[in-house]
Amino acid sequence: MIVKSEVLTARGKRTRAALVSAGREAFAVQPLDAVRIDDVCARAGVSHGTFYTYFDSKEALFREVAGVVVGEMFTASVVGPAVPGGPYERIEAANRLYLRAWAANSRLVRMLEQAATTDAGFAGLLLELREVFVRRGAEGLRRLQDQGLADPTLEPRLTAIMLGGMVEHFAHVWLDLGEHADETAAVDLLTKLWARAIGLTPTSTPGAPPHPNEGPPPDSTPPTAEPSHLLEPPR
């Protein structure tokens, strides 16, 4: 029987966390199908049997790792209140933060996407993970529309999905496939395309940003190690 995390002892939580950390290390250097549970246990310093106290399969561990990774990307790409300027400048900051978060975690995100093509469970997880970013972007766009700073004819959710997809795909081509681009120039162009698509200019009055990585909407919860979820992966 798998012990649920909410009923673990302090020692049990440490062991489970060690397995998640070890799994993340293993998935970062090998494809999902090449990782062996014994390798994860060796990295975590636990027995093979101990693994099954916390996870019923390698795939269950990977789901946990994916939730942790996307949670970190979500947190790393939030633009805080200290960023100066209006919505255009905050979109720019969010794009820069997201590209850097992607650079640190792209292998595991792509591994999840690959797994989602053949496994309905992973496909559902990927959609859950993306949903947090989509909701965040859609809420930001609605705020700008309410303030008269963005095109009111745009449907917020689909707009967030499409523009977020633009940034995500660029991150993949740039960071994973090796397209040459300067970070500053890339962020500048991404921001111009995003802003023009929603009818926002650098001279617009300050308001809430529309970027999917620009802070969670009301009543939303950032992804956790056990998402209910979650993503947009941005996009």
mmCIF file of C-alpha atoms in Angstrom:
data_model
loop_
_atom_site.group_PDB
_atom_site.id
_atom_site.type_symbol
_atom_site.label_atom_id
_atom_site.label_comp_id
_atom_site.label_asym_id
_atom_site.label_seq_id
_atom_site.Cartn_x
_atom_site.Cartn_y
_atom_site.Cartn_z
ATOM 1 C CA MET A 1 0.000 0.000 0.000
ATOM 2 C CA ILE A 2 1.349 3.417 -0.973
ATOM 3 C CA VAL A 3 1.697 5.817 1.937
ATOM 4 C CA LYS A 4 0.139 9.183 1.105
ATOM 5 C CA SER A 5 2.335 12.196 1.684
ATOM 6 C CA GLU A 6 -0.126 13.873 4.032
ATOM 7 C CA VAL A 7 0.169 11.017 6.559
ATOM 8 C CA LEU A 8 3.947 10.599 6.423
ATOM 9 C CA THR A 9 6.168 11.033 9.438
ATOM 10 C CA ALA A 10 8.956 13.590 9.305
ATOM 11 C CA ARG A 11 11.369 10.804 8.403
ATOM 12 C CA GLY A 12 8.995 9.504 5.758
ATOM 13 C CA LYS A 13 8.713 12.953 4.208
ATOM 14 C CA ARG A 14 12.487 13.189 4.047
ATOM 15 C CA THR A 15 12.709 9.798 2.355
ATOM 16 C CA ARG A 16 10.023 10.674 -0.141
ATOM 17 C CA ALA A 17 11.694 14.004 -0.895
ATOM 18 C CA ALA A 18 15.000 12.174 -1.415
ATOM 19 C CA LEU A 19 13.340 9.865 -3.939
ATOM 20 C CA VAL A 20 11.824 12.808 -5.806
ATOM 21 C CA SER A 21 15.192 14.570 -5.886
ATOM 22 C CA ALA A 22 16.927 11.403 -7.045
ATOM 23 C CA GLY A 23 14.294 10.840 -9.690
ATOM 24 C CA ARG A 24 14.733 14.357 -10.961
ATOM 25 C CA GLU A 25 18.480 13.802 -11.276
ATOM 26 C CA ALA A 26 17.949 10.532 -13.127
ATOM 27 C CA PHE A 27 15.320 11.930 -15.526
ATOM 28 C CA ALA A 28 17.588 14.881 -16.268
ATOM 29 C CA VAL A 29 20.239 12.637 -17.798
ATOM 30 C CA GLN A 30 18.256 9.698 -19.216
ATOM 31 C CA PRO A 31 14.986 9.190 -21.111
ATOM 32 C CA LEU A 32 12.013 8.057 -19.057
ATOM 33 C CA ASP A 33 12.111 4.504 -20.405
ATOM 34 C CA ALA A 34 15.836 4.181 -19.670
ATOM 35 C CA VAL A 35 15.650 5.168 -16.006
ATOM 36 C CA ARG A 36 15.589 2.186 -13.637
ATOM 37 C CA ILE A 37 14.037 2.211 -10.189
ATOM 38 C CA ASP A 38 17.243 0.696 -8.791
ATOM 39 C CA ASP A 39 19.178 3.690 -10.152
ATOM 40 C CA VAL A 40 16.808 6.077 -8.395
ATOM 41 C CA CYS A 41 17.092 4.129 -5.145
ATOM 42 C CA ALA A 42 20.876 4.174 -5.341
ATOM 43 C CA ARG A 43 20.871 7.937 -5.813
ATOM 44 C CA ALA A 44 18.466 8.376 -2.897
ATOM 45 C CA GLY A 45 20.318 5.913 -0.658
ATOM 46 C CA VAL A 46 17.267 3.720 -0.024
ATOM 47 C CA SER A 47 16.363 0.102 -0.721
ATOM 48 C CA HIS A 48 14.341 -1.080 -3.708
ATOM 49 C CA GLY A 49 11.487 -2.049 -1.420
ATOM 50 C CA THR A 50 11.423 1.392 0.179
ATOM 51 C CA PHE A 51 10.640 2.936 -3.203
ATOM 52 C CA TYR A 52 7.301 1.119 -3.326
ATOM 53 C CA THR A 53 6.314 2.490 0.046
ATOM 54 C CA TYR A 54 5.979 5.884 -1.609
ATOM 55 C CA PHE A 55 5.417 5.269 -5.324
ATOM 56 C CA ASP A 56 3.784 2.416 -7.179
ATOM 57 C CA SER A 57 5.823 2.886 -10.356
ATOM 58 C CA LYS A 58 8.543 4.856 -12.085
ATOM 59 C CA GLU A 59 5.785 6.731 -13.939
ATOM 60 C CA ALA A 60 4.213 7.818 -10.653
ATOM 61 C CA LEU A 61 7.563 9.217 -9.558
ATOM 62 C CA PHE A 62 7.912 11.060 -12.859
ATOM 63 C CA ARG A 63 4.478 12.668 -12.391
ATOM 64 C CA GLU A 64 5.662 13.933 -9.021
ATOM 65 C CA VAL A 65 8.899 15.268 -10.493
ATOM 66 C CA ALA A 66 7.016 16.987 -13.326
ATOM 67 C CA GLY A 67 4.787 18.761 -10.821
ATOM 68 C CA VAL A 68 7.810 19.984 -8.886
ATOM 69 C CA VAL A 69 9.538 21.253 -12.025
ATOM 70 C CA VAL A 70 6.536 23.132 -13.368
ATOM 71 C CA GLY A 71 5.891 24.567 -9.921
ATOM 72 C CA GLU A 72 9.405 25.963 -9.896
ATOM 73 C CA MET A 73 8.948 27.391 -13.398
ATOM 74 C CA PHE A 74 5.692 29.020 -12.316
ATOM 75 C CA THR A 75 7.336 30.639 -9.309
ATOM 76 C CA ALA A 76 10.485 31.663 -11.184
ATOM 77 C CA SER A 77 8.495 33.408 -13.926
ATOM 78 C CA VAL A 78 6.213 35.514 -11.714
ATOM 79 C CA VAL A 79 6.901 39.230 -12.077
ATOM 80 C CA GLY A 80 6.982 40.818 -8.640
ATOM 81 C CA PRO A 81 5.653 44.239 -7.650
ATOM 82 C CA ALA A 82 9.138 45.764 -7.669
ATOM 83 C CA VAL A 83 9.364 45.720 -11.483
ATOM 84 C CA PRO A 84 8.988 49.359 -12.645
ATOM 85 C CA GLY A 85 6.890 50.585 -15.551
ATOM 86 C CA GLY A 86 3.514 49.690 -16.980
ATOM 87 C CA PRO A 87 2.067 46.501 -18.463
ATOM 88 C CA TYR A 88 4.416 46.511 -21.470
ATOM 89 C CA GLU A 89 7.488 46.507 -19.248
ATOM 90 C CA ARG A 90 6.022 43.785 -17.056
ATOM 91 C CA ILE A 91 5.288 41.585 -20.071
ATOM 92 C CA GLU A 92 8.907 42.081 -21.087
ATOM 93 C CA ALA A 93 10.112 41.049 -17.627
ATOM 94 C CA ALA A 94 7.822 37.999 -17.635
ATOM 95 C CA ASN A 95 9.126 36.855 -21.019
ATOM 96 C CA ARG A 96 12.718 37.138 -19.823
ATOM 97 C CA LEU A 97 12.006 35.219 -16.622
ATOM 98 C CA TYR A 98 10.154 32.496 -18.487
ATOM 99 C CA LEU A 99 12.950 31.917 -20.987
ATOM 100 C CA ARG A 100 15.402 31.555 -18.130
ATOM 101 C CA ALA A 101 13.100 29.166 -16.267
ATOM 102 C CA TRP A 102 12.725 27.113 -19.454
ATOM 103 C CA ALA A 103 16.499 27.004 -19.912
ATOM 104 C CA ALA A 104 16.834 25.418 -16.479
ATOM 105 C CA ASN A 105 14.093 22.816 -16.985
ATOM 106 C CA SER A 106 13.509 22.242 -20.695
ATOM 107 C CA ARG A 107 14.618 18.607 -20.760
ATOM 108 C CA LEU A 108 12.075 17.494 -18.185
ATOM 109 C CA VAL A 109 9.268 19.528 -19.750
ATOM 110 C CA ARG A 110 9.982 18.003 -23.145
ATOM 111 C CA MET A 111 10.136 14.557 -21.562
ATOM 112 C CA LEU A 112 6.640 15.097 -20.189
ATOM 113 C CA GLU A 113 5.395 16.260 -23.589
ATOM 114 C CA GLN A 114 6.851 13.176 -25.233
ATOM 115 C CA ALA A 115 5.276 10.888 -22.651
ATOM 116 C CA ALA A 116 1.932 12.642 -23.202
ATOM 117 C CA THR A 117 1.842 11.536 -26.846
ATOM 118 C CA THR A 118 1.440 7.872 -25.895
ATOM 119 C CA ASP A 119 -0.034 7.945 -22.390
ATOM 120 C CA ALA A 120 -3.429 9.455 -21.617
ATOM 121 C CA GLY A 121 -2.462 9.942 -17.986
ATOM 122 C CA PHE A 122 0.554 12.040 -18.884
ATOM 123 C CA ALA A 123 -1.516 13.938 -21.456
ATOM 124 C CA GLY A 124 -3.976 14.852 -18.733
ATOM 125 C CA LEU A 125 -1.158 15.904 -16.427
ATOM 126 C CA LEU A 126 0.342 18.122 -19.129
ATOM 127 C CA LEU A 127 -3.005 19.847 -19.682
ATOM 128 C CA GLU A 128 -3.382 20.314 -15.930
ATOM 129 C CA LEU A 129 0.067 21.856 -15.687
ATOM 130 C CA ARG A 130 -0.581 24.198 -18.585
ATOM 131 C CA GLU A 131 -3.898 25.300 -17.145
ATOM 132 C CA VAL A 132 -2.353 27.380 -14.358
ATOM 133 C CA PHE A 133 -0.412 29.441 -16.876
ATOM 134 C CA VAL A 134 -3.413 29.765 -19.172
ATOM 135 C CA ARG A 135 -5.636 30.998 -16.365
ATOM 136 C CA ARG A 136 -2.990 33.449 -15.271
ATOM 137 C CA GLY A 137 -2.600 34.869 -18.781
ATOM 138 C CA ALA A 138 -6.322 35.044 -19.440
ATOM 139 C CA GLU A 139 -6.967 36.882 -16.182
ATOM 140 C CA GLY A 140 -4.215 39.387 -16.936
ATOM 141 C CA LEU A 141 -5.677 40.084 -20.373
ATOM 142 C CA ARG A 142 -9.148 40.580 -18.909
ATOM 143 C CA ARG A 143 -7.762 43.155 -16.497
ATOM 144 C CA LEU A 144 -6.163 45.085 -19.345
ATOM 145 C CA GLN A 145 -9.376 44.897 -21.345
ATOM 146 C CA ASP A 146 -11.346 46.232 -18.372
ATOM 147 C CA GLN A 147 -8.908 49.150 -18.170
ATOM 148 C CA GLY A 148 -9.269 49.897 -21.859
ATOM 149 C CA LEU A 149 -5.625 48.999 -22.555
ATOM 150 C CA ALA A 150 -6.144 45.890 -24.693
ATOM 151 C CA ASP A 151 -8.343 44.888 -27.629
ATOM 152 C CA PRO A 152 -11.770 44.096 -26.113
ATOM 153 C CA THR A 153 -12.681 41.735 -28.970
ATOM 154 C CA LEU A 154 -10.032 39.167 -28.022
ATOM 155 C CA GLU A 155 -11.222 36.030 -26.247
ATOM 156 C CA PRO A 156 -8.904 35.912 -23.205
ATOM 157 C CA ARG A 157 -8.413 32.172 -22.812
ATOM 158 C CA LEU A 158 -7.645 31.361 -26.440
ATOM 159 C CA THR A 159 -5.449 34.439 -26.692
ATOM 160 C CA ALA A 160 -3.442 33.322 -23.674
ATOM 161 C CA ILE A 161 -3.046 29.826 -25.128
ATOM 162 C CA MET A 162 -1.949 31.075 -28.551
ATOM 163 C CA LEU A 163 0.459 33.765 -27.411
ATOM 164 C CA GLY A 164 1.834 31.543 -24.684
ATOM 165 C CA GLY A 165 2.391 28.859 -27.299
ATOM 166 C CA MET A 166 4.414 31.334 -29.331
ATOM 167 C CA VAL A 167 6.784 31.957 -26.440
ATOM 168 C CA GLU A 168 7.009 28.293 -25.506
ATOM 169 C CA HIS A 169 7.798 27.200 -29.042
ATOM 170 C CA PHE A 170 10.439 29.885 -29.424
ATOM 171 C CA ALA A 171 12.028 28.742 -26.171
ATOM 172 C CA HIS A 172 12.156 25.198 -27.533
ATOM 173 C CA VAL A 173 13.663 26.196 -30.893
ATOM 174 C CA TRP A 174 16.158 28.553 -29.277
ATOM 175 C CA LEU A 175 17.248 26.636 -26.213
ATOM 176 C CA ASP A 176 16.689 23.014 -27.236
ATOM 177 C CA LEU A 177 17.318 23.050 -30.987
ATOM 178 C CA GLY A 178 20.090 25.625 -31.029
ATOM 179 C CA GLU A 179 18.644 28.540 -32.989
ATOM 180 C CA HIS A 180 21.058 31.443 -32.594
ATOM 181 C CA ALA A 181 19.532 34.459 -30.865
ATOM 182 C CA ASP A 182 20.613 37.085 -28.382
ATOM 183 C CA GLU A 183 18.500 36.973 -25.219
ATOM 184 C CA THR A 184 17.895 40.726 -25.115
ATOM 185 C CA ALA A 185 16.880 40.872 -28.772
ATOM 186 C CA ALA A 186 14.680 37.789 -28.410
ATOM 187 C CA VAL A 187 12.870 39.135 -25.363
ATOM 188 C CA ASP A 188 12.387 42.497 -27.057
ATOM 189 C CA LEU A 189 10.826 40.943 -30.161
ATOM 190 C CA LEU A 190 8.648 38.494 -28.217
ATOM 191 C CA THR A 191 7.317 41.381 -26.157
ATOM 192 C CA LYS A 192 6.573 43.511 -29.211
ATOM 193 C CA LEU A 193 4.699 40.655 -30.875
ATOM 194 C CA TRP A 194 2.752 39.879 -27.690
ATOM 195 C CA ALA A 195 1.856 43.523 -27.037
ATOM 196 C CA ARG A 196 0.835 44.253 -30.619
ATOM 197 C CA ALA A 197 -1.304 41.140 -30.720
ATOM 198 C CA ILE A 198 -3.409 42.430 -27.833
ATOM 199 C CA GLY A 199 -3.343 46.071 -28.920
ATOM 200 C CA LEU A 200 -0.952 47.266 -26.215
ATOM 201 C CA THR A 201 1.910 49.702 -26.828
ATOM 202 C CA PRO A 202 4.914 50.704 -24.687
ATOM 203 C CA THR A 203 3.209 54.036 -23.987
ATOM 204 C CA SER A 204 0.003 52.532 -22.583
ATOM 205 C CA THR A 205 -0.832 53.599 -19.069
ATOM 206 C CA PRO A 206 0.175 51.206 -16.301
ATOM 207 C CA GLY A 207 -2.076 48.269 -15.648
ATOM 208 C CA ALA A 208 -2.063 44.568 -14.934
ATOM 209 C CA PRO A 209 -0.016 42.430 -17.344
ATOM 210 C CA PRO A 210 -1.587 39.890 -19.682
ATOM 211 C CA HIS A 211 1.315 37.480 -19.831
ATOM 212 C CA PRO A 212 0.533 33.925 -18.672
ATOM 213 C CA ASN A 213 3.441 34.199 -16.306
ATOM 214 C CA GLU A 214 2.305 37.445 -14.750
ATOM 215 C CA GLY A 215 1.005 36.399 -11.375
ATOM 216 C CA PRO A 216 -1.828 33.998 -10.532
ATOM 217 C CA PRO A 217 -5.478 34.974 -10.941
ATOM 218 C CA PRO A 218 -7.654 35.336 -7.849
ATOM 219 C CA ASP A 219 -8.221 32.088 -5.981
ATOM 220 C CA SER A 220 -5.636 30.202 -8.018
ATOM 221 C CA THR A 221 -3.008 28.037 -6.402
ATOM 222 C CA PRO A 222 0.526 27.663 -7.780
ATOM 223 C CA PRO A 223 1.453 24.124 -8.775
ATOM 224 C CA THR A 224 2.807 21.904 -6.076
ATOM 225 C CA ALA A 225 4.676 18.645 -5.976
ATOM 226 C CA GLU A 226 1.269 16.939 -6.167
ATOM 227 C CA PRO A 227 -0.718 19.082 -8.614
ATOM 228 C CA SER A 228 -4.477 18.755 -8.632
ATOM 229 C CA HIS A 229 -4.047 20.135 -11.707
ATOM 230 C CA LEU A 230 -1.990 22.630 -13.707
ATOM 231 C CA LEU A 231 0.288 24.388 -16.943
ATOM 232 C CA GLU A 232 0.383 26.735 -19.877
ATOM 233 C CA PRO A 233 4.203 26.506 -20.039
ATOM 234 C CA PRO A 234 3.951 28.870 -20.236
ATOM 235 C CA ARG A 235 3.366 27.989 -22.202
#
